[in-house]
Amino acid sequence: MKEHKASPHTVFNPAYGLTSVTGSSIVTNSASIQSWNVEPQIKWEKEWGKANLNILVGTTFQQRQTSQVSISGEGFQNNSQILDVFAANEITDGDDQESKYNYNAIFGRLNFKWAGKYIMNLTGRRDGSSRFGPGRQFGYFGAVGAAWIFSEETFLENHGLLSYGKFRTSYGVTGSDNIGNYGFYNTYETSDGNYNGPIVLPEKLFNPTFGWEETRKFEVGLELGFLNDRVLFTTAWYRNHSSNQLLGIPLPGTTGFNSVNANFDATVENTGLEIDFRSVNIKNTHFNWTTTFNISMPKNKLIKFDGLEHSIFANKYVVGQPLNIKKLYHMTGVDPETGVYQFEDYNKNGEIDPGDLSEDRQWIEDTAPKFHGGLNNIFNYKNLSLELFFQFKKQRGADVFYNSKNPGGFSNQHVFVLNRWQQDGDETSVQRYTIGESVEGREVMSAYANYENSNARYTDTSFIRLRNVSLSYAIPKETASGLGVRVYLQGQNLLTITKSLKADPEHSSATALPILRHFTLGLELSL
Amino acid sequence: MRFKYRDTVPYQWFFILNFRGCNLLNLTILMGSLTACTDFVEVDLPKNQLSAASIFEDALVTETAINGVYYQMRTNGLISGDGLSVSMGLYTDELDYYKLGREEPLENYQNHTVRSNDLIVANLWNSAYTQVYTVNAILDGVENSVNLTSEEKDQFKGEALFVRSYLHLLLAELFGDIPYIKGIDYEVNKAVTRIPRVLAYDDIIADLILAVDLLPDEDISEERIRPYASVAEAVLARAYLYTQQWTLAEAMADRVITKFGALEPDLSKVFLKEASGTIWQFKPNADGDNTNEGTNFIFTIGPPSNIAMSDLLFGAFESGDLRQSSWVKEVSNTANTETWCHAFKYKEQSNTGSSVEYSIQLRLAEQYLIRAESRAHLGDISGAQADINAVRNRAGLDNTAAVTLNELLDAILQERRVELFTEQGHRWFDLKRMGKATEVLGAIKPNWKDIHMLLPVPDKELTLNPNLLPQNNGY
């Protein structure tokens, strides 16, 4: 891929008096990715009476190489030369990078079926990745699974209501090498800086010993079909434990850097329940009505973290709590006498301690969604079709003041700021105006700084949204002389039900442009 | 600006061999092809990355690594010109801060409201230890090098040891008890403890003595931009002075003075890049660049938007002191009704086509004042007077009238104040060392407390490494 960004001097204000020699510049960039993947497999299958055995052995070789060269130039005799970076008076910046990733795996799978209703599955694999140092490249992983198609059992045969039933469960360990290439090497990088010539600097702390990150997965599932599968219901519950995560572990400055790549000895649990439902409510010659519904309830939790209180994460995580929590000040209101936000002094030392690690930040707010999902209804009547899709999400999040300024600050603000404290005795939820000047103003300002990190900014940002409505009509072929003609009207983001004051409850920022409401009128022709 | 990498997948090969009912032979062929896979998942470094080992097999490349630390020190941290010269100038009585109204970190230095979560403290600490890592990595790499000659190894080791000891000296003066980092193993360095200041000085002095021994006598850079023996000697003289080892301090300063001779007589030439009294200086990034000090201190119209010299410092010059006219500049507002002044040692605020000023780290005048102070303590009154006078006379002032030890020490403190102002925090170290901090700063800083003799260790450091506890008193 090749690209460039040319900035002739004419893009600037003529008042600057630039010419192509002083003001024109170009950045060129050429990048390529080459990847290949070879995956030979051998499969063996055998049946003895009711038994069926299926064995698969295979290997994967995968390579991914990327390279990028970028060159910047400034100053051209004439703007007509601007696309030739080497015509520039000065080459101002250049960069030449390449990166290679190799991956290799051997794997085997054994699948055993009995009478078409009892299923056993065993898999094992050895994964190798070039992202790990000597002796650490390979990891061994495997899984075991079982399923029972109970609708095949004789006692359920010819059951009028239940047409399909399957119970499944599995347990396994998978590996991840999700960390940058070459991380285990002790390297120097050339810097943009200069000291009597070019310089090189140590790139990072090196750790040649990190290896595969492991996740233990357990899952149970149930699949049911009723009334000849007109009603389908599937549900699954999973629990994953991730340990030894690959990440940059924070270190004190005395090490020379602020982190090192390593396997992190903490365990995170992800659990969740997922339900899918599909029903053909009405089905006859001219009219069909189908409903689909899905909901997921994901949850995560930190279950082990030794030495958390002595780590940089002390202000961020709590064992037993989700990872998305925020530790905040607890705002108790606006003092009717001073007009300044008040906070709970958790450590009872007589002041609200500042800083990320403040002991007064004990209020826990979980910003992960509790559940989310969608409901879709499709109605077909002859050639006319109507589709309605609702989306919903239950969550808490930062409300309108997020990304905003202090009351009294010079910026656009929500109108509720007008309801501020103004005189002794005012009972209100917004503190007095300040621009932070003067000693007193700075105190009001620092109360605002605490407010920004307080629970007061978090509210219920749940919503139900009519995401999509589409009405279409297919003109019968006879009428359209054999052509396929479809006319449709589509509306997106038509209705949002929420308590949140934000422009868009889905967006973390209160002031970002919300999803736009779209209407589309279309005509589709096909031969 | 630079384009970010975009993802495209130009081509891909993919095939699956699918055998039904294969025999044992096929399987062995497949397994045979897998034995090569250990090699397959070992990749070499790409061309734009250098392995640490390869750096130290070539003297020219090793030079780019040692120059890396001078780049780091010039750009960020203690002696960068944005570092102690500014923060400690405000902390003492040299500078005033004008960027009021918002929570500016430097304001805490002016007001003595520095707390343990202060961003500047964190940067001073972290940048210093980053630079210490850089030189420790050089010591480690040079030690294990096969190709470097022993003279080359000595040169690089001497420079690295000098940098390591000088950074620790400054840290010890700011924070008191500090960890002395001698290696690159992060498992060790993440759990270090603080050693008492006096023991840190044992390490500092031992490293400096070794550096003096290893470094060449003459400056090989020709611009005094890399350390040579006199550079380490100059800091060693200071280390002896700070630890009150007067005989050794006198001898070491004497060695430097003997080599350099008399002070540059022309005050206007003292801060030029070719100044004769410069022992060590930092070369700017590109030809035409000048110093961070010039950029920070100079302003052309009042009122100042950032920092200005304090009235106290301006008033501290004796009448007739040529340094007041040569190294200080008065600036008025547009209406010409009010004036302020700024340090004007460096005259260039920005690019000059060809660089005229480098950021000077060690000057001969300091060595005269170190020798004067040591001689005063050793009872050599006339020797002390002669050294004070060397500095005074150059500034157009008469000989000192100080005779007793106390008079001489007061004269030296005064002379250091007007000679070394806004240079790497000298004023702060001098007030502390001579026991005058409470007397001088207590009178002008309403928030002054005795605990301000030390800065707080960054709170994040204490959280990440509880072995660094306890925090300095009062923070």
mmCIF file of C-alpha atoms in Angstrom, chain A residues 121-357:
data_model
loop_
_atom_site.group_PDB
_atom_site.id
_atom_site.type_symbol
_atom_site.label_atom_id
_atom_site.label_comp_id
_atom_site.label_asym_id
_atom_site.label_seq_id
_atom_site.Cartn_x
_atom_site.Cartn_y
_atom_site.Cartn_z
ATOM 1 C CA ASN A 121 -14.494 -34.860 21.917
ATOM 2 C CA LEU A 122 -10.807 -34.710 22.878
ATOM 3 C CA THR A 123 -8.380 -32.169 21.462
ATOM 4 C CA GLY A 124 -4.713 -31.498 22.150
ATOM 5 C CA ARG A 125 -2.304 -29.037 20.625
ATOM 6 C CA ARG A 126 1.198 -27.728 20.834
ATOM 7 C CA ASP A 127 1.459 -24.070 19.822
ATOM 8 C CA GLY A 128 4.713 -22.343 19.037
ATOM 9 C CA SER A 129 5.161 -18.587 18.656
ATOM 10 C CA SER A 130 8.114 -16.444 17.679
ATOM 11 C CA ARG A 131 6.975 -13.828 20.179
ATOM 12 C CA PHE A 132 8.555 -15.790 23.002
ATOM 13 C CA GLY A 133 12.196 -16.238 23.876
ATOM 14 C CA PRO A 134 14.346 -19.367 23.812
ATOM 15 C CA GLY A 135 12.745 -22.249 25.694
ATOM 16 C CA ARG A 136 9.434 -20.423 25.966
ATOM 17 C CA GLN A 137 8.155 -20.709 22.412
ATOM 18 C CA PHE A 138 5.928 -23.733 22.925
ATOM 19 C CA GLY A 139 2.808 -24.238 24.968
ATOM 20 C CA TYR A 140 0.642 -27.345 25.372
ATOM 21 C CA PHE A 141 -3.114 -26.978 25.437
ATOM 22 C CA GLY A 142 -6.123 -29.235 25.269
ATOM 23 C CA ALA A 143 -9.823 -29.625 25.825
ATOM 24 C CA VAL A 144 -12.394 -32.266 26.531
ATOM 25 C CA GLY A 145 -16.054 -32.040 25.630
ATOM 26 C CA ALA A 146 -19.208 -34.150 25.796
ATOM 27 C CA ALA A 147 -22.683 -33.813 24.387
ATOM 28 C CA TRP A 148 -25.946 -35.671 24.690
ATOM 29 C CA ILE A 149 -28.654 -35.321 22.076
ATOM 30 C CA PHE A 150 -31.467 -36.402 24.350
ATOM 31 C CA SER A 151 -34.197 -35.872 21.792
ATOM 32 C CA GLU A 152 -32.849 -39.040 20.131
ATOM 33 C CA GLU A 153 -33.628 -41.097 23.219
ATOM 34 C CA THR A 154 -36.518 -43.538 22.875
ATOM 35 C CA PHE A 155 -38.416 -42.014 25.802
ATOM 36 C CA LEU A 156 -38.594 -38.716 23.936
ATOM 37 C CA GLU A 157 -39.225 -40.141 20.497
ATOM 38 C CA ASN A 158 -42.385 -38.898 18.857
ATOM 39 C CA HIS A 159 -42.721 -36.293 21.575
ATOM 40 C CA GLY A 160 -45.205 -33.808 20.111
ATOM 41 C CA LEU A 161 -43.765 -30.679 21.628
ATOM 42 C CA LEU A 162 -39.991 -31.219 21.797
ATOM 43 C CA SER A 163 -38.412 -31.704 18.400
ATOM 44 C CA TYR A 164 -34.718 -31.278 19.286
ATOM 45 C CA GLY A 165 -32.755 -31.333 22.527
ATOM 46 C CA LYS A 166 -29.044 -31.235 23.134
ATOM 47 C CA PHE A 167 -26.992 -30.788 26.258
ATOM 48 C CA ARG A 168 -23.301 -30.064 25.951
ATOM 49 C CA THR A 169 -20.378 -29.257 28.206
ATOM 50 C CA SER A 170 -16.686 -28.692 27.723
ATOM 51 C CA TYR A 171 -13.561 -27.837 29.629
ATOM 52 C CA GLY A 172 -10.259 -26.796 28.162
ATOM 53 C CA VAL A 173 -7.148 -24.690 28.267
ATOM 54 C CA THR A 174 -6.223 -22.285 25.490
ATOM 55 C CA GLY A 175 -3.160 -20.143 25.011
ATOM 56 C CA SER A 176 -2.590 -16.614 23.828
ATOM 57 C CA ASP A 177 0.532 -14.897 22.527
ATOM 58 C CA ASN A 178 -1.074 -11.472 22.351
ATOM 59 C CA ILE A 179 2.000 -9.327 22.886
ATOM 60 C CA GLY A 180 4.205 -7.461 20.430
ATOM 61 C CA ASN A 181 6.882 -9.081 18.313
ATOM 62 C CA TYR A 182 10.499 -9.231 19.546
ATOM 63 C CA GLY A 183 9.432 -8.327 23.106
ATOM 64 C CA PHE A 184 11.930 -10.701 24.716
ATOM 65 C CA TYR A 185 15.012 -9.279 22.980
ATOM 66 C CA ASN A 186 17.323 -6.828 24.693
ATOM 67 C CA THR A 187 17.287 -4.027 22.146
ATOM 68 C CA TYR A 188 18.329 -0.461 21.493
ATOM 69 C CA GLU A 189 16.419 1.903 19.282
ATOM 70 C CA THR A 190 17.648 4.810 17.239
ATOM 71 C CA SER A 191 16.186 8.002 18.592
ATOM 72 C CA ASP A 192 14.991 11.088 16.747
ATOM 73 C CA GLY A 193 17.235 13.083 19.069
ATOM 74 C CA ASN A 194 20.798 13.997 18.426
ATOM 75 C CA TYR A 195 23.939 14.507 20.479
ATOM 76 C CA ASN A 196 26.938 15.300 18.336
ATOM 77 C CA GLY A 197 25.543 12.766 15.848
ATOM 78 C CA PRO A 198 22.849 10.123 16.000
ATOM 79 C CA ILE A 199 22.126 8.345 19.259
ATOM 80 C CA VAL A 200 20.719 5.031 20.385
ATOM 81 C CA LEU A 201 18.856 4.349 23.621
ATOM 82 C CA PRO A 202 17.782 1.198 25.448
ATOM 83 C CA GLU A 203 14.284 0.449 24.190
ATOM 84 C CA LYS A 204 12.871 -1.273 27.233
ATOM 85 C CA LEU A 205 13.638 -3.514 30.127
ATOM 86 C CA PHE A 206 14.111 -6.941 28.678
ATOM 87 C CA ASN A 207 12.620 -10.077 30.049
ATOM 88 C CA PRO A 208 13.389 -13.211 28.033
ATOM 89 C CA THR A 209 11.263 -15.433 30.261
ATOM 90 C CA PHE A 210 7.643 -14.608 29.524
ATOM 91 C CA GLY A 211 5.535 -17.273 27.851
ATOM 92 C CA TRP A 212 2.041 -18.326 26.831
ATOM 93 C CA GLU A 213 -0.904 -16.809 28.611
ATOM 94 C CA GLU A 214 -3.441 -19.440 29.624
ATOM 95 C CA THR A 215 -7.201 -19.339 29.874
ATOM 96 C CA ARG A 216 -9.209 -22.182 31.391
ATOM 97 C CA LYS A 217 -12.657 -22.367 29.883
ATOM 98 C CA PHE A 218 -15.676 -24.204 31.150
ATOM 99 C CA GLU A 219 -18.973 -24.120 29.344
ATOM 100 C CA VAL A 220 -22.384 -25.809 29.563
ATOM 101 C CA GLY A 221 -25.068 -25.345 26.982
ATOM 102 C CA LEU A 222 -28.589 -26.414 26.216
ATOM 103 C CA GLU A 223 -30.236 -26.348 22.779
ATOM 104 C CA LEU A 224 -33.951 -26.959 22.470
ATOM 105 C CA GLY A 225 -36.291 -27.052 19.484
ATOM 106 C CA PHE A 226 -40.068 -27.137 19.812
ATOM 107 C CA LEU A 227 -42.943 -27.701 17.396
ATOM 108 C CA ASN A 228 -40.766 -28.960 14.563
ATOM 109 C CA ASP A 229 -38.141 -26.335 15.364
ATOM 110 C CA ARG A 230 -40.530 -23.412 14.883
ATOM 111 C CA VAL A 231 -39.401 -22.320 18.301
ATOM 112 C CA LEU A 232 -35.670 -22.542 18.979
ATOM 113 C CA PHE A 233 -34.059 -21.810 22.304
ATOM 114 C CA THR A 234 -30.374 -21.976 23.062
ATOM 115 C CA THR A 235 -28.599 -20.992 26.204
ATOM 116 C CA ALA A 236 -25.016 -21.234 27.358
ATOM 117 C CA TRP A 237 -23.216 -20.464 30.556
ATOM 118 C CA TYR A 238 -19.450 -20.075 30.618
ATOM 119 C CA ARG A 239 -16.754 -19.450 33.126
ATOM 120 C CA ASN A 240 -13.242 -18.519 31.997
ATOM 121 C CA HIS A 241 -10.260 -18.100 34.261
ATOM 122 C CA SER A 242 -7.356 -16.173 32.791
ATOM 123 C CA SER A 243 -4.109 -16.322 34.651
ATOM 124 C CA ASN A 244 -0.549 -15.227 33.863
ATOM 125 C CA GLN A 245 -1.790 -12.493 31.524
ATOM 126 C CA LEU A 246 0.793 -11.035 29.161
ATOM 127 C CA LEU A 247 1.118 -7.363 29.850
ATOM 128 C CA GLY A 248 3.415 -4.550 30.864
ATOM 129 C CA ILE A 249 3.802 -4.875 34.617
ATOM 130 C CA PRO A 250 4.326 -1.496 36.318
ATOM 131 C CA LEU A 251 7.660 -1.030 38.022
ATOM 132 C CA PRO A 252 9.157 1.667 40.231
ATOM 133 C CA GLY A 253 11.298 4.297 38.510
ATOM 134 C CA THR A 254 14.460 2.926 40.110
ATOM 135 C CA THR A 255 14.380 0.185 37.474
ATOM 136 C CA GLY A 256 14.891 2.836 34.795
ATOM 137 C CA PHE A 257 11.521 2.190 33.140
ATOM 138 C CA ASN A 258 7.928 2.128 34.256
ATOM 139 C CA SER A 259 7.033 -1.383 33.150
ATOM 140 C CA VAL A 260 8.309 -4.672 31.833
ATOM 141 C CA ASN A 261 6.581 -7.244 29.636
ATOM 142 C CA ALA A 262 5.838 -10.317 31.681
ATOM 143 C CA ASN A 263 3.222 -12.868 32.644
ATOM 144 C CA PHE A 264 1.169 -11.208 35.288
ATOM 145 C CA ASP A 265 0.257 -13.328 38.263
ATOM 146 C CA ALA A 266 -3.345 -12.336 38.748
ATOM 147 C CA THR A 267 -6.492 -14.278 37.947
ATOM 148 C CA VAL A 268 -9.501 -12.790 36.236
ATOM 149 C CA GLU A 269 -12.781 -14.628 36.016
ATOM 150 C CA ASN A 270 -15.216 -14.036 33.179
ATOM 151 C CA THR A 271 -18.602 -15.613 33.534
ATOM 152 C CA GLY A 272 -21.693 -15.108 31.502
ATOM 153 C CA LEU A 273 -25.068 -16.355 30.492
ATOM 154 C CA GLU A 274 -26.270 -16.085 26.933
ATOM 155 C CA ILE A 275 -29.768 -16.776 25.697
ATOM 156 C CA ASP A 276 -30.980 -16.860 22.111
ATOM 157 C CA PHE A 277 -34.591 -17.326 21.193
ATOM 158 C CA ARG A 278 -36.221 -17.583 17.820
ATOM 159 C CA SER A 279 -39.885 -18.134 17.156
ATOM 160 C CA VAL A 280 -41.971 -18.269 14.021
ATOM 161 C CA ASN A 281 -45.145 -16.959 15.616
ATOM 162 C CA ILE A 282 -47.356 -17.050 12.583
ATOM 163 C CA LYS A 283 -46.676 -18.866 9.372
ATOM 164 C CA ASN A 284 -49.182 -19.163 6.581
ATOM 165 C CA THR A 285 -49.318 -18.556 2.859
ATOM 166 C CA HIS A 286 -49.523 -14.781 2.965
ATOM 167 C CA PHE A 287 -48.471 -13.744 6.421
ATOM 168 C CA ASN A 288 -45.316 -14.568 8.456
ATOM 169 C CA TRP A 289 -44.240 -13.155 11.792
ATOM 170 C CA THR A 290 -40.867 -14.085 13.223
ATOM 171 C CA THR A 291 -39.423 -12.892 16.523
ATOM 172 C CA THR A 292 -35.810 -13.238 17.584
ATOM 173 C CA PHE A 293 -34.467 -12.200 20.930
ATOM 174 C CA ASN A 294 -31.036 -12.395 22.488
ATOM 175 C CA ILE A 295 -29.601 -11.307 25.777
ATOM 176 C CA SER A 296 -26.155 -11.662 27.328
ATOM 177 C CA MET A 297 -25.211 -11.117 30.919
ATOM 178 C CA PRO A 298 -21.431 -10.908 31.060
ATOM 179 C CA LYS A 299 -19.623 -10.457 34.336
ATOM 180 C CA ASN A 300 -15.987 -10.254 35.225
ATOM 181 C CA LYS A 301 -14.231 -10.349 38.500
ATOM 182 C CA LEU A 302 -10.720 -10.151 39.805
ATOM 183 C CA ILE A 303 -10.299 -13.256 41.919
ATOM 184 C CA LYS A 304 -6.604 -13.259 42.734
ATOM 185 C CA PHE A 305 -4.000 -10.512 42.851
ATOM 186 C CA ASP A 306 -1.189 -10.921 45.338
ATOM 187 C CA GLY A 307 0.232 -7.661 46.593
ATOM 188 C CA LEU A 308 -2.519 -5.554 45.035
ATOM 189 C CA GLU A 309 -2.332 -2.932 47.760
ATOM 190 C CA HIS A 310 1.368 -2.394 47.014
ATOM 191 C CA SER A 311 0.887 -2.076 43.306
ATOM 192 C CA ILE A 312 0.072 0.721 40.948
ATOM 193 C CA PHE A 313 -3.336 -0.930 40.544
ATOM 194 C CA ALA A 314 -4.288 -0.328 44.169
ATOM 195 C CA ASN A 315 -6.510 2.578 43.170
ATOM 196 C CA LYS A 316 -7.985 0.731 40.225
ATOM 197 C CA TYR A 317 -8.876 -2.790 41.260
ATOM 198 C CA VAL A 318 -10.346 -4.582 44.218
ATOM 199 C CA VAL A 319 -10.166 -8.347 44.646
ATOM 200 C CA GLY A 320 -13.668 -9.733 44.313
ATOM 201 C CA GLN A 321 -14.811 -6.793 42.180
ATOM 202 C CA PRO A 322 -15.089 -6.401 38.395
ATOM 203 C CA LEU A 323 -12.211 -4.911 36.398
ATOM 204 C CA ASN A 324 -14.295 -2.000 35.138
ATOM 205 C CA ILE A 325 -14.795 -0.443 38.538
ATOM 206 C CA LYS A 326 -13.783 3.074 39.354
ATOM 207 C CA LYS A 327 -12.744 4.079 42.858
ATOM 208 C CA LEU A 328 -14.214 7.472 43.523
ATOM 209 C CA TYR A 329 -14.870 10.134 46.109
ATOM 210 C CA HIS A 330 -18.319 10.095 47.626
ATOM 211 C CA MET A 331 -19.939 13.483 47.039
ATOM 212 C CA THR A 332 -22.318 14.308 49.862
ATOM 213 C CA GLY A 333 -23.767 17.538 48.465
ATOM 214 C CA VAL A 334 -23.148 21.254 48.152
ATOM 215 C CA ASP A 335 -22.516 23.040 51.442
ATOM 216 C CA PRO A 336 -25.383 25.572 51.717
ATOM 217 C CA GLU A 337 -23.035 27.999 53.511
ATOM 218 C CA THR A 338 -19.948 27.938 51.303
ATOM 219 C CA GLY A 339 -21.488 26.708 48.073
ATOM 220 C CA VAL A 340 -18.716 24.145 47.580
ATOM 221 C CA TYR A 341 -19.007 20.393 46.931
ATOM 222 C CA GLN A 342 -18.544 18.263 50.038
ATOM 223 C CA PHE A 343 -17.098 14.761 50.111
ATOM 224 C CA GLU A 344 -16.971 11.897 52.533
ATOM 225 C CA ASP A 345 -13.705 11.748 54.477
ATOM 226 C CA TYR A 346 -13.269 7.973 54.447
ATOM 227 C CA ASN A 347 -9.977 7.906 56.328
ATOM 228 C CA LYS A 348 -11.167 10.460 58.882
ATOM 229 C CA ASN A 349 -8.013 12.580 58.715
ATOM 230 C CA GLY A 350 -9.938 15.831 58.445
ATOM 231 C CA GLU A 351 -9.207 16.499 54.774
ATOM 232 C CA ILE A 352 -10.088 15.103 51.387
ATOM 233 C CA ASP A 353 -6.787 13.662 50.216
ATOM 234 C CA PRO A 354 -5.932 14.452 46.595
ATOM 235 C CA GLY A 355 -4.383 12.150 44.058
ATOM 236 C CA ASP A 356 -5.058 8.896 42.272
ATOM 237 C CA LEU A 357 -4.066 6.858 45.293
#
